[in-house]
């Protein structure tokens, strides 16, 4: 059991290569919490913009008639990975975790595994 | 060598956007900005809701248009309503009730925090909506509701403006935000999402966005977003003020969301082609 701040701290500290993380409400596009990112990477802007990515994928799934849930969405840049993990909490609040990784340092499989663990601890 | 100098083309005439005036750039409420600067403690009462401040930071927001923390927590089974009522009776205050339940293991701290933040920003959006009357502030002696997780005023203002802009970008006509709503049957309407379907199922010519939010236990702003998208798709419209009797020979009436600048006496248009053109015009004007 963790609150959002400790969950975000854990994500940034324990996931190798993580440079920023945000917890986002994807209907309003609001970041409920952000950590890292720095001056060059505005996590609030990334949060709002990536809600469109999530919404678009969900619509496509509905059009295709796919009933499965999206676990995560990976976006690969030449030097970064952006990992979006949808939170399937009891509350059904429609949230996702957004993780920015440095491609040179990150271990993608490990990062996915750890992010799943952080989501479970968050219990939202 | 000759250089050809071209004069830049004249600026295209830009239509004055009526909505831009209401957006309130430079702060949603000068009074709130001042209260934050002086680290005030008390309650700001505005036309559509209240903000509770402690030391110049927002600790709680309420609006009749937005469902409270209790609704968000109990609607989808995050928390049993009886457990909530019991905690509320013991503490007499929503904040303390929430923290009591989290401490007692009935509620995950993350769930409480997320619901509290969502409810706060949701109510603040309505409380800080442009109003026709000035707000009042009642100073309080103590620190108000004892909450360890206050939100800076600047963050609330920024988020409120961002939300106004988001709604404006989706569909510029705010008519669906407050009016009773009707479902407009349109041929070949796009497939709504599961969440939008839940909203559509509750349209009955009487309910407003706020009623639907309370019914579904979802933040009211989320409902506004869904409704604007549905209005943009021509699936939802505000109830016409004076519903004209529909001749039985017209099988598919298509009510149009009237743009605010049209006089209310504009004739009701039911021809799908004209409706499409009107919607196209509205969308182009909003660009």
mmCIF file of C-alpha atoms in Angstrom:
data_model
loop_
_atom_site.group_PDB
_atom_site.id
_atom_site.type_symbol
_atom_site.label_atom_id
_atom_site.label_comp_id
_atom_site.label_asym_id
_atom_site.label_seq_id
_atom_site.Cartn_x
_atom_site.Cartn_y
_atom_site.Cartn_z
ATOM 1 C CA UNK A 1 0.000 0.000 0.000
ATOM 2 C CA UNK A 2 1.431 3.296 -1.069
ATOM 3 C CA UNK A 3 0.311 6.809 -1.726
ATOM 4 C CA UNK A 4 0.981 8.341 -5.103
ATOM 5 C CA UNK A 5 4.092 10.219 -4.032
ATOM 6 C CA UNK A 6 5.861 7.143 -2.678
ATOM 7 C CA UNK A 7 4.799 5.127 -5.721
ATOM 8 C CA UNK A 8 6.234 7.726 -8.110
ATOM 9 C CA UNK A 9 9.428 7.975 -6.029
ATOM 10 C CA UNK A 10 9.820 4.227 -6.099
ATOM 11 C CA UNK A 11 9.337 4.166 -9.866
ATOM 12 C CA UNK A 12 12.001 6.779 -10.423
ATOM 13 C CA UNK A 13 14.445 5.294 -7.917
ATOM 14 C CA UNK A 14 14.094 1.572 -8.620
ATOM 15 C CA UNK A 15 13.568 1.439 -12.372
ATOM 16 C CA UNK A 16 16.905 1.594 -14.159
ATOM 17 C CA UNK A 17 17.090 4.472 -16.652
ATOM 18 C CA UNK A 18 13.841 6.151 -15.513
ATOM 19 C CA UNK A 19 14.001 9.931 -15.955
ATOM 20 C CA UNK A 20 10.377 10.916 -15.344
ATOM 21 C CA UNK A 21 7.089 9.451 -14.216
ATOM 22 C CA UNK A 22 3.519 10.709 -13.957
ATOM 23 C CA UNK A 23 0.154 9.440 -12.763
ATOM 24 C CA UNK A 24 -2.486 10.687 -15.185
ATOM 25 C CA UNK A 25 -6.278 10.844 -15.319
ATOM 26 C CA UNK A 26 -6.943 10.134 -18.978
ATOM 27 C CA UNK A 27 -10.366 11.697 -19.366
ATOM 28 C CA UNK A 28 -9.350 15.147 -18.187
ATOM 29 C CA UNK A 29 -5.666 14.812 -19.111
ATOM 30 C CA UNK A 30 -4.625 15.989 -15.670
ATOM 31 C CA UNK A 31 -1.436 14.715 -14.073
ATOM 32 C CA UNK A 32 -2.362 13.776 -10.495
ATOM 33 C CA UNK A 33 1.316 13.511 -9.654
ATOM 34 C CA UNK A 34 4.605 13.948 -11.487
ATOM 35 C CA UNK A 35 8.229 13.317 -10.597
ATOM 36 C CA UNK A 36 11.406 13.971 -12.580
ATOM 37 C CA UNK A 37 11.268 15.157 -16.155
ATOM 38 C CA UNK A 38 13.340 18.262 -15.529
ATOM 39 C CA UNK A 39 13.268 21.574 -17.349
ATOM 40 C CA UNK A 40 13.474 20.105 -20.825
ATOM 41 C CA UNK A 41 10.648 17.612 -20.460
ATOM 42 C CA UNK A 42 7.324 18.952 -19.187
ATOM 43 C CA UNK A 43 5.523 15.925 -17.792
ATOM 44 C CA UNK A 44 2.226 17.841 -17.553
ATOM 45 C CA UNK A 45 2.269 18.440 -21.299
ATOM 46 C CA UNK A 46 3.249 14.809 -21.930
ATOM 47 C CA UNK A 47 0.423 13.664 -19.647
ATOM 48 C CA UNK A 48 -2.234 15.705 -21.427
ATOM 49 C CA UNK A 49 -0.980 14.734 -24.903
ATOM 50 C CA UNK A 50 -0.699 11.034 -24.210
ATOM 51 C CA UNK A 51 -4.320 10.818 -23.127
ATOM 52 C CA UNK A 52 -5.093 11.100 -26.846
ATOM 53 C CA UNK A 53 -2.830 8.112 -27.514
ATOM 54 C CA UNK A 54 -4.665 6.028 -24.923
ATOM 55 C CA UNK A 55 -8.101 7.161 -26.068
ATOM 56 C CA UNK A 56 -7.290 6.468 -29.682
ATOM 57 C CA UNK A 57 -6.048 2.939 -28.937
ATOM 58 C CA UNK A 58 -9.117 2.210 -26.810
ATOM 59 C CA UNK A 59 -11.437 3.354 -29.600
ATOM 60 C CA UNK A 60 -9.616 1.186 -32.112
ATOM 61 C CA UNK A 61 -9.961 -1.811 -29.828
ATOM 62 C CA UNK A 62 -13.700 -1.159 -29.536
ATOM 63 C CA UNK A 63 -14.020 -0.872 -33.313
ATOM 64 C CA UNK A 64 -12.173 -4.153 -33.713
ATOM 65 C CA UNK A 65 -14.390 -5.747 -31.113
ATOM 66 C CA UNK A 66 -11.425 -6.749 -28.958
ATOM 67 C CA UNK A 67 -12.506 -7.398 -25.396
ATOM 68 C CA UNK A 68 -9.047 -7.700 -23.848
ATOM 69 C CA UNK A 69 -7.702 -4.915 -21.650
ATOM 70 C CA UNK A 70 -4.697 -2.838 -22.612
ATOM 71 C CA UNK A 71 -1.887 -3.527 -20.153
ATOM 72 C CA UNK A 72 0.652 -1.114 -21.494
ATOM 73 C CA UNK A 73 1.621 0.904 -24.551
ATOM 74 C CA UNK A 74 5.259 1.308 -25.581
ATOM 75 C CA UNK A 75 6.530 4.207 -27.666
ATOM 76 C CA UNK A 76 10.110 3.847 -28.851
ATOM 77 C CA UNK A 77 12.111 6.967 -29.696
ATOM 78 C CA UNK A 78 15.694 6.938 -30.953
ATOM 79 C CA UNK A 79 16.961 7.728 -27.448
ATOM 80 C CA UNK A 80 13.995 7.191 -25.115
ATOM 81 C CA UNK A 81 11.255 4.752 -24.295
ATOM 82 C CA UNK A 82 7.856 6.022 -23.195
ATOM 83 C CA UNK A 83 5.858 3.415 -21.350
ATOM 84 C CA UNK A 84 2.153 3.919 -20.625
ATOM 85 C CA UNK A 85 0.658 1.496 -18.127
ATOM 86 C CA UNK A 86 -3.101 1.544 -17.739
ATOM 87 C CA UNK A 87 -4.311 1.099 -14.197
ATOM 88 C CA UNK A 88 -7.060 -1.438 -13.774
ATOM 89 C CA UNK A 89 -8.036 -0.554 -10.224
ATOM 90 C CA UNK A 90 -11.307 -1.370 -8.510
ATOM 91 C CA UNK A 91 -12.268 2.274 -8.617
ATOM 92 C CA UNK A 92 -12.177 2.329 -12.409
ATOM 93 C CA UNK A 93 -10.959 5.893 -12.295
ATOM 94 C CA UNK A 94 -9.398 5.722 -15.741
ATOM 95 C CA UNK A 95 -5.778 6.372 -14.830
ATOM 96 C CA UNK A 96 -2.451 5.512 -16.367
ATOM 97 C CA UNK A 97 1.168 5.612 -15.274
ATOM 98 C CA UNK A 98 3.481 7.317 -17.715
ATOM 99 C CA UNK A 99 7.154 6.416 -17.547
ATOM 100 C CA UNK A 100 10.017 8.014 -19.471
ATOM 101 C CA UNK A 101 13.138 5.852 -19.829
ATOM 102 C CA UNK A 102 16.592 6.566 -21.169
ATOM 103 C CA UNK A 103 16.991 3.988 -23.954
ATOM 104 C CA UNK A 104 20.712 3.483 -23.328
ATOM 105 C CA UNK A 105 20.329 2.544 -19.677
ATOM 106 C CA UNK A 106 16.914 0.951 -19.520
ATOM 107 C CA UNK A 107 16.046 -2.711 -19.438
ATOM 108 C CA UNK A 108 12.635 -2.770 -21.038
ATOM 109 C CA UNK A 109 11.424 -6.133 -19.745
ATOM 110 C CA UNK A 110 12.539 -5.265 -16.237
ATOM 111 C CA UNK A 111 10.927 -1.817 -16.409
ATOM 112 C CA UNK A 112 7.577 -3.303 -17.458
ATOM 113 C CA UNK A 113 7.750 -5.831 -14.641
ATOM 114 C CA UNK A 114 8.599 -3.178 -12.049
ATOM 115 C CA UNK A 115 5.924 -0.793 -13.271
ATOM 116 C CA UNK A 116 3.334 -3.562 -12.904
ATOM 117 C CA UNK A 117 4.506 -4.079 -9.347
ATOM 118 C CA UNK A 118 4.239 -0.341 -8.597
ATOM 119 C CA UNK A 119 0.722 -0.293 -9.998
ATOM 120 C CA UNK A 120 -0.255 -3.170 -7.692
ATOM 121 C CA UNK A 121 1.147 -1.353 -4.671
ATOM 122 C CA UNK A 122 -0.671 1.840 -5.535
ATOM 123 C CA UNK A 123 -4.089 0.176 -5.233
ATOM 124 C CA UNK A 124 -6.106 2.924 -6.827
ATOM 125 C CA UNK B 1 22.299 40.120 -59.344
ATOM 126 C CA UNK B 2 18.835 41.248 -58.573
ATOM 127 C CA UNK B 3 16.994 40.213 -55.546
ATOM 128 C CA UNK B 4 13.332 39.894 -55.874
ATOM 129 C CA UNK B 5 11.676 41.394 -52.890
ATOM 130 C CA UNK B 6 8.267 40.218 -52.105
ATOM 131 C CA UNK B 7 6.049 42.040 -49.719
ATOM 132 C CA UNK B 8 4.512 39.796 -47.116
ATOM 133 C CA UNK B 9 0.854 39.081 -47.753
ATOM 134 C CA UNK B 10 -1.556 41.208 -45.782
ATOM 135 C CA UNK B 11 -2.827 39.678 -42.590
ATOM 136 C CA UNK B 12 -6.023 37.815 -43.025
ATOM 137 C CA UNK B 13 -8.906 39.270 -41.108
ATOM 138 C CA UNK B 14 -9.319 37.310 -37.904
ATOM 139 C CA UNK B 15 -12.719 36.842 -36.423
ATOM 140 C CA UNK B 16 -12.897 38.018 -32.830
ATOM 141 C CA UNK B 17 -13.475 34.872 -30.880
ATOM 142 C CA UNK B 18 -16.304 35.480 -28.480
ATOM 143 C CA UNK B 19 -15.131 32.641 -26.301
ATOM 144 C CA UNK B 20 -11.655 34.089 -25.782
ATOM 145 C CA UNK B 21 -13.115 36.900 -23.706
ATOM 146 C CA UNK B 22 -14.566 34.429 -21.256
ATOM 147 C CA UNK B 23 -11.416 32.406 -20.914
ATOM 148 C CA UNK B 24 -9.998 34.764 -18.359
ATOM 149 C CA UNK B 25 -6.307 34.599 -19.180
ATOM 150 C CA UNK B 26 -4.170 36.020 -16.451
ATOM 151 C CA UNK B 27 -5.971 34.319 -13.611
ATOM 152 C CA UNK B 28 -9.407 32.876 -13.103
ATOM 153 C CA UNK B 29 -10.138 35.038 -10.073
ATOM 154 C CA UNK B 30 -8.037 38.049 -8.986
ATOM 155 C CA UNK B 31 -9.494 37.646 -5.502
ATOM 156 C CA UNK B 32 -8.207 34.090 -5.238
ATOM 157 C CA UNK B 33 -4.750 35.151 -6.419
ATOM 158 C CA UNK B 34 -4.682 37.847 -3.731
ATOM 159 C CA UNK B 35 -5.848 35.396 -1.043
ATOM 160 C CA UNK B 36 -3.072 32.997 -2.014
ATOM 161 C CA UNK B 37 -0.500 35.785 -1.749
ATOM 162 C CA UNK B 38 -1.623 36.785 1.723
ATOM 163 C CA UNK B 39 -1.779 33.098 2.802
ATOM 164 C CA UNK B 40 -5.384 33.466 3.838
ATOM 165 C CA UNK B 41 -7.404 30.844 5.691
ATOM 166 C CA UNK B 42 -11.155 30.609 5.210
ATOM 167 C CA UNK B 43 -13.842 29.902 2.645
ATOM 168 C CA UNK B 44 -14.195 31.568 -0.754
ATOM 169 C CA UNK B 45 -17.861 31.478 -1.771
ATOM 170 C CA UNK B 46 -18.541 31.974 -5.468
ATOM 171 C CA UNK B 47 -21.658 31.644 -7.587
ATOM 172 C CA UNK B 48 -21.149 27.998 -8.524
ATOM 173 C CA UNK B 49 -19.180 26.601 -5.608
ATOM 174 C CA UNK B 50 -16.820 27.156 -2.712
ATOM 175 C CA UNK B 51 -13.081 26.820 -2.175
ATOM 176 C CA UNK B 52 -11.668 26.185 1.296
ATOM 177 C CA UNK B 53 -8.253 27.687 1.845
ATOM 178 C CA UNK B 54 -5.712 27.053 4.582
ATOM 179 C CA UNK B 55 -2.569 29.170 4.613
ATOM 180 C CA UNK B 56 -3.273 30.323 1.065
ATOM 181 C CA UNK B 57 -3.584 26.794 -0.305
ATOM 182 C CA UNK B 58 -6.666 24.911 -1.420
ATOM 183 C CA UNK B 59 -7.661 22.092 0.933
ATOM 184 C CA UNK B 60 -11.181 21.441 -0.266
ATOM 185 C CA UNK B 61 -13.618 22.452 -3.004
ATOM 186 C CA UNK B 62 -17.336 21.953 -3.326
ATOM 187 C CA UNK B 63 -19.862 22.634 -6.052
ATOM 188 C CA UNK B 64 -23.469 21.562 -6.539
ATOM 189 C CA UNK B 65 -22.442 20.635 -10.088
ATOM 190 C CA UNK B 66 -19.762 18.128 -9.018
ATOM 191 C CA UNK B 67 -20.213 14.899 -7.042
ATOM 192 C CA UNK B 68 -18.345 14.839 -3.746
ATOM 193 C CA UNK B 69 -15.569 12.557 -2.534
ATOM 194 C CA UNK B 70 -18.124 10.229 -0.918
ATOM 195 C CA UNK B 71 -19.932 9.662 -4.233
ATOM 196 C CA UNK B 72 -16.696 8.946 -6.095
ATOM 197 C CA UNK B 73 -15.538 6.526 -3.404
ATOM 198 C CA UNK B 74 -18.764 4.578 -2.982
ATOM 199 C CA UNK B 75 -20.189 4.575 -6.532
ATOM 200 C CA UNK B 76 -18.096 1.755 -7.938
ATOM 201 C CA UNK B 77 -17.514 -0.250 -4.829
ATOM 202 C CA UNK B 78 -14.160 1.206 -3.774
ATOM 203 C CA UNK B 79 -15.844 1.680 -0.420
ATOM 204 C CA UNK B 80 -18.996 0.375 1.188
ATOM 205 C CA UNK B 81 -21.516 3.232 1.735
ATOM 206 C CA UNK B 82 -22.253 2.056 5.299
ATOM 207 C CA UNK B 83 -18.561 2.116 6.215
ATOM 208 C CA UNK B 84 -18.380 5.673 4.886
ATOM 209 C CA UNK B 85 -21.450 6.809 6.831
ATOM 210 C CA UNK B 86 -20.081 5.314 10.025
ATOM 211 C CA UNK B 87 -16.708 7.036 9.584
ATOM 212 C CA UNK B 88 -18.475 10.306 8.802
ATOM 213 C CA UNK B 89 -20.544 10.065 11.976
ATOM 214 C CA UNK B 90 -17.430 9.341 14.031
ATOM 215 C CA UNK B 91 -15.384 12.214 12.648
ATOM 216 C CA UNK B 92 -18.030 14.676 11.445
ATOM 217 C CA UNK B 93 -15.861 15.745 8.516
ATOM 218 C CA UNK B 94 -15.224 14.221 5.073
ATOM 219 C CA UNK B 95 -11.455 14.683 5.205
ATOM 220 C CA UNK B 96 -11.023 13.124 8.596
ATOM 221 C CA UNK B 97 -13.446 10.349 7.639
ATOM 222 C CA UNK B 98 -11.287 9.553 4.606
ATOM 223 C CA UNK B 99 -8.087 9.506 6.605
ATOM 224 C CA UNK B 100 -9.699 7.412 9.356
ATOM 225 C CA UNK B 101 -10.729 4.794 6.793
ATOM 226 C CA UNK B 102 -7.284 4.771 5.208
ATOM 227 C CA UNK B 103 -5.641 4.374 8.621
ATOM 228 C CA UNK B 104 -8.083 1.589 9.500
ATOM 229 C CA UNK B 105 -7.248 -0.335 6.327
ATOM 230 C CA UNK B 106 -10.701 0.039 4.754
ATOM 231 C CA UNK B 107 -9.363 2.172 1.975
ATOM 232 C CA UNK B 108 -6.024 2.191 0.152
ATOM 233 C CA UNK B 109 -4.182 5.483 0.741
ATOM 234 C CA UNK B 110 -3.595 5.794 -3.003
ATOM 235 C CA UNK B 111 -7.299 5.401 -3.764
ATOM 236 C CA UNK B 112 -8.225 8.038 -1.193
ATOM 237 C CA UNK B 113 -5.617 10.469 -2.463
ATOM 238 C CA UNK B 114 -6.586 10.045 -6.119
ATOM 239 C CA UNK B 115 -10.314 10.399 -5.421
ATOM 240 C CA UNK B 116 -9.698 13.412 -3.207
ATOM 241 C CA UNK B 117 -7.584 15.189 -5.825
ATOM 242 C CA UNK B 118 -10.009 14.329 -8.623
ATOM 243 C CA UNK B 119 -12.960 15.624 -6.553
ATOM 244 C CA UNK B 120 -11.090 18.791 -5.564
ATOM 245 C CA UNK B 121 -10.082 19.782 -9.097
ATOM 246 C CA UNK B 122 -13.514 18.782 -10.378
ATOM 247 C CA UNK B 123 -15.397 21.026 -7.925
ATOM 248 C CA UNK B 124 -12.833 23.830 -8.317
ATOM 249 C CA UNK B 125 -13.445 23.868 -12.075
ATOM 250 C CA UNK B 126 -17.099 24.752 -11.466
ATOM 251 C CA UNK B 127 -16.446 27.034 -8.472
ATOM 252 C CA UNK B 128 -14.038 29.083 -10.587
ATOM 253 C CA UNK B 129 -16.318 29.279 -13.627
ATOM 254 C CA UNK B 130 -16.976 32.808 -14.902
ATOM 255 C CA UNK B 131 -19.725 34.247 -12.730
ATOM 256 C CA UNK B 132 -22.047 37.212 -12.851
ATOM 257 C CA UNK B 133 -21.630 38.136 -9.195
ATOM 258 C CA UNK B 134 -18.425 38.745 -7.202
ATOM 259 C CA UNK B 135 -17.178 36.122 -4.758
ATOM 260 C CA UNK B 136 -17.103 36.546 -0.981
ATOM 261 C CA UNK B 137 -14.408 35.361 1.411
ATOM 262 C CA UNK B 138 -15.029 34.415 5.004
ATOM 263 C CA UNK B 139 -11.837 34.398 7.040
ATOM 264 C CA UNK B 140 -11.526 31.586 9.544
ATOM 265 C CA UNK B 141 -9.413 31.487 12.659
ATOM 266 C CA UNK B 142 -8.026 27.966 12.599
ATOM 267 C CA UNK B 143 -6.568 26.068 9.687
ATOM 268 C CA UNK B 144 -9.934 24.776 8.514
ATOM 269 C CA UNK B 145 -10.238 21.088 7.678
ATOM 270 C CA UNK B 146 -7.080 19.477 8.940
ATOM 271 C CA UNK B 147 -5.739 18.100 5.706
ATOM 272 C CA UNK B 148 -2.117 17.208 5.144
ATOM 273 C CA UNK B 149 -2.377 17.384 1.369
ATOM 274 C CA UNK B 150 -3.218 20.951 0.267
ATOM 275 C CA UNK B 151 -2.952 22.043 -3.367
ATOM 276 C CA UNK B 152 -1.342 25.347 -4.443
ATOM 277 C CA UNK B 153 -3.771 27.946 -5.802
ATOM 278 C CA UNK B 154 -1.611 28.373 -8.914
ATOM 279 C CA UNK B 155 -1.997 24.670 -9.754
ATOM 280 C CA UNK B 156 -5.785 24.862 -9.388
ATOM 281 C CA UNK B 157 -5.961 27.997 -11.558
ATOM 282 C CA UNK B 158 -3.699 26.507 -14.233
ATOM 283 C CA UNK B 159 -5.676 23.279 -14.337
ATOM 284 C CA UNK B 160 -9.016 25.131 -14.485
ATOM 285 C CA UNK B 161 -7.845 27.167 -17.486
ATOM 286 C CA UNK B 162 -6.445 24.067 -19.180
ATOM 287 C CA UNK B 163 -9.794 22.328 -18.723
ATOM 288 C CA UNK B 164 -11.734 25.262 -20.187
ATOM 289 C CA UNK B 165 -9.436 25.194 -23.165
ATOM 290 C CA UNK B 166 -9.767 21.423 -23.562
ATOM 291 C CA UNK B 167 -13.577 21.644 -23.680
ATOM 292 C CA UNK B 168 -13.381 24.550 -26.123
ATOM 293 C CA UNK B 169 -11.113 22.548 -28.415
ATOM 294 C CA UNK B 170 -13.418 19.524 -28.409
ATOM 295 C CA UNK B 171 -16.578 21.513 -29.235
ATOM 296 C CA UNK B 172 -16.888 25.260 -28.740
ATOM 297 C CA UNK B 173 -20.575 25.417 -27.840
ATOM 298 C CA UNK B 174 -20.985 25.180 -24.020
ATOM 299 C CA UNK B 175 -24.744 24.530 -24.257
ATOM 300 C CA UNK B 176 -24.435 20.873 -23.215
ATOM 301 C CA UNK B 177 -22.643 21.765 -19.955
ATOM 302 C CA UNK B 178 -25.727 22.860 -18.036
ATOM 303 C CA UNK B 179 -28.912 22.336 -20.040
ATOM 304 C CA UNK B 180 -31.200 19.303 -19.890
ATOM 305 C CA UNK B 181 -30.089 17.033 -22.697
ATOM 306 C CA UNK B 182 -31.728 15.068 -25.447
ATOM 307 C CA UNK B 183 -30.381 12.363 -27.672
ATOM 308 C CA UNK B 184 -30.291 13.422 -31.308
ATOM 309 C CA UNK B 185 -30.830 10.479 -33.617
ATOM 310 C CA UNK B 186 -28.505 10.854 -36.497
ATOM 311 C CA UNK B 187 -28.117 8.441 -39.353
ATOM 312 C CA UNK B 188 -24.705 6.751 -39.293
ATOM 313 C CA UNK B 189 -23.657 8.168 -35.936
ATOM 314 C CA UNK B 190 -20.224 7.073 -34.750
ATOM 315 C CA UNK B 191 -19.938 4.215 -32.264
ATOM 316 C CA UNK B 192 -19.755 5.644 -28.759
ATOM 317 C CA UNK B 193 -17.238 4.311 -26.258
ATOM 318 C CA UNK B 194 -18.374 2.280 -23.255
ATOM 319 C CA UNK B 195 -18.222 5.352 -21.030
ATOM 320 C CA UNK B 196 -20.105 7.449 -23.552
ATOM 321 C CA UNK B 197 -22.748 4.732 -23.845
ATOM 322 C CA UNK B 198 -23.338 4.927 -20.095
ATOM 323 C CA UNK B 199 -23.876 8.694 -20.463
ATOM 324 C CA UNK B 200 -26.190 8.247 -23.473
ATOM 325 C CA UNK B 201 -28.319 5.711 -21.602
ATOM 326 C CA UNK B 202 -29.109 8.356 -19.006
ATOM 327 C CA UNK B 203 -30.370 11.042 -21.355
ATOM 328 C CA UNK B 204 -34.062 11.613 -20.754
ATOM 329 C CA UNK B 205 -34.826 15.258 -21.678
ATOM 330 C CA UNK B 206 -34.580 16.182 -17.985
ATOM 331 C CA UNK B 207 -31.160 15.215 -16.664
ATOM 332 C CA UNK B 208 -28.253 17.620 -16.949
ATOM 333 C CA UNK B 209 -24.532 16.841 -16.976
ATOM 334 C CA UNK B 210 -24.406 17.255 -13.170
ATOM 335 C CA UNK B 211 -27.245 14.751 -12.657
ATOM 336 C CA UNK B 212 -25.549 12.215 -14.906
ATOM 337 C CA UNK B 213 -22.251 12.628 -13.046
ATOM 338 C CA UNK B 214 -23.957 11.952 -9.724
ATOM 339 C CA UNK B 215 -25.839 8.980 -11.164
ATOM 340 C CA UNK B 216 -22.714 7.378 -12.547
ATOM 341 C CA UNK B 217 -20.446 8.389 -9.670
ATOM 342 C CA UNK B 218 -18.003 9.957 -12.086
ATOM 343 C CA UNK B 219 -16.378 13.392 -11.947
ATOM 344 C CA UNK B 220 -18.634 16.010 -13.555
ATOM 345 C CA UNK B 221 -15.847 17.323 -15.772
ATOM 346 C CA UNK B 222 -15.459 13.847 -17.300
ATOM 347 C CA UNK B 223 -19.138 13.956 -18.209
ATOM 348 C CA UNK B 224 -18.690 17.398 -19.783
ATOM 349 C CA UNK B 225 -15.850 16.023 -21.915
ATOM 350 C CA UNK B 226 -17.955 13.060 -23.061
ATOM 351 C CA UNK B 227 -20.952 15.301 -23.768
ATOM 352 C CA UNK B 228 -18.948 17.799 -25.816
ATOM 353 C CA UNK B 229 -17.531 14.918 -27.881
ATOM 354 C CA UNK B 230 -21.034 13.535 -28.365
ATOM 355 C CA UNK B 231 -22.339 17.017 -29.239
ATOM 356 C CA UNK B 232 -19.545 17.400 -31.784
ATOM 357 C CA UNK B 233 -20.608 14.087 -33.302
ATOM 358 C CA UNK B 234 -24.207 15.349 -33.414
ATOM 359 C CA UNK B 235 -25.455 12.625 -31.064
ATOM 360 C CA UNK B 236 -26.407 14.839 -28.105
ATOM 361 C CA UNK B 237 -28.097 18.229 -28.048
ATOM 362 C CA UNK B 238 -29.455 20.526 -25.370
ATOM 363 C CA UNK B 239 -33.211 20.274 -25.071
ATOM 364 C CA UNK B 240 -34.826 22.900 -27.305
ATOM 365 C CA UNK B 241 -36.571 25.558 -25.224
ATOM 366 C CA UNK B 242 -39.850 25.259 -27.059
ATOM 367 C CA UNK B 243 -40.078 21.812 -28.624
ATOM 368 C CA UNK B 244 -42.161 22.176 -31.763
ATOM 369 C CA UNK B 245 -44.565 19.313 -32.542
ATOM 370 C CA UNK B 246 -42.941 17.020 -35.057
ATOM 371 C CA UNK B 247 -45.032 16.037 -38.058
ATOM 372 C CA UNK B 248 -45.300 12.259 -38.273
ATOM 373 C CA UNK B 249 -44.065 12.264 -41.868
ATOM 374 C CA UNK B 250 -40.543 13.204 -40.743
ATOM 375 C CA UNK B 251 -38.935 9.955 -39.597
ATOM 376 C CA UNK B 252 -35.610 11.250 -38.246
ATOM 377 C CA UNK B 253 -35.680 14.687 -36.631
ATOM 378 C CA UNK B 254 -32.179 16.011 -36.117
ATOM 379 C CA UNK B 255 -32.084 18.753 -33.479
ATOM 380 C CA UNK B 256 -29.114 21.047 -33.933
ATOM 381 C CA UNK B 257 -27.135 22.509 -31.031
ATOM 382 C CA UNK B 258 -27.829 26.195 -31.567
ATOM 383 C CA UNK B 259 -24.662 28.272 -31.513
ATOM 384 C CA UNK B 260 -24.931 30.995 -28.863
ATOM 385 C CA UNK B 261 -24.833 33.906 -31.328
ATOM 386 C CA UNK B 262 -27.962 32.774 -33.194
ATOM 387 C CA UNK B 263 -31.209 34.285 -32.026
ATOM 388 C CA UNK B 264 -33.482 31.776 -30.317
ATOM 389 C CA UNK B 265 -36.134 32.396 -32.971
ATOM 390 C CA UNK B 266 -33.992 30.645 -35.618
ATOM 391 C CA UNK B 267 -36.129 28.019 -37.316
ATOM 392 C CA UNK B 268 -35.613 24.419 -36.259
ATOM 393 C CA UNK B 269 -33.758 22.682 -39.070
ATOM 394 C CA UNK B 270 -34.324 19.012 -39.650
ATOM 395 C CA UNK B 271 -32.809 18.446 -43.092
ATOM 396 C CA UNK B 272 -29.674 16.326 -42.499
ATOM 397 C CA UNK B 273 -27.732 18.159 -45.216
ATOM 398 C CA UNK B 274 -28.450 21.565 -43.723
ATOM 399 C CA UNK B 275 -27.640 20.234 -40.267
ATOM 400 C CA UNK B 276 -24.309 19.016 -41.533
ATOM 401 C CA UNK B 277 -23.573 22.397 -43.111
ATOM 402 C CA UNK B 278 -24.511 24.214 -39.918
ATOM 403 C CA UNK B 279 -22.278 21.959 -37.848
ATOM 404 C CA UNK B 280 -19.465 22.456 -40.340
ATOM 405 C CA UNK B 281 -19.900 26.239 -40.116
ATOM 406 C CA UNK B 282 -19.834 26.122 -36.307
ATOM 407 C CA UNK B 283 -16.684 24.043 -36.335
ATOM 408 C CA UNK B 284 -14.973 26.366 -38.846
ATOM 409 C CA UNK B 285 -15.935 29.443 -36.862
ATOM 410 C CA UNK B 286 -14.465 27.899 -33.755
ATOM 411 C CA UNK B 287 -11.062 27.391 -35.371
#
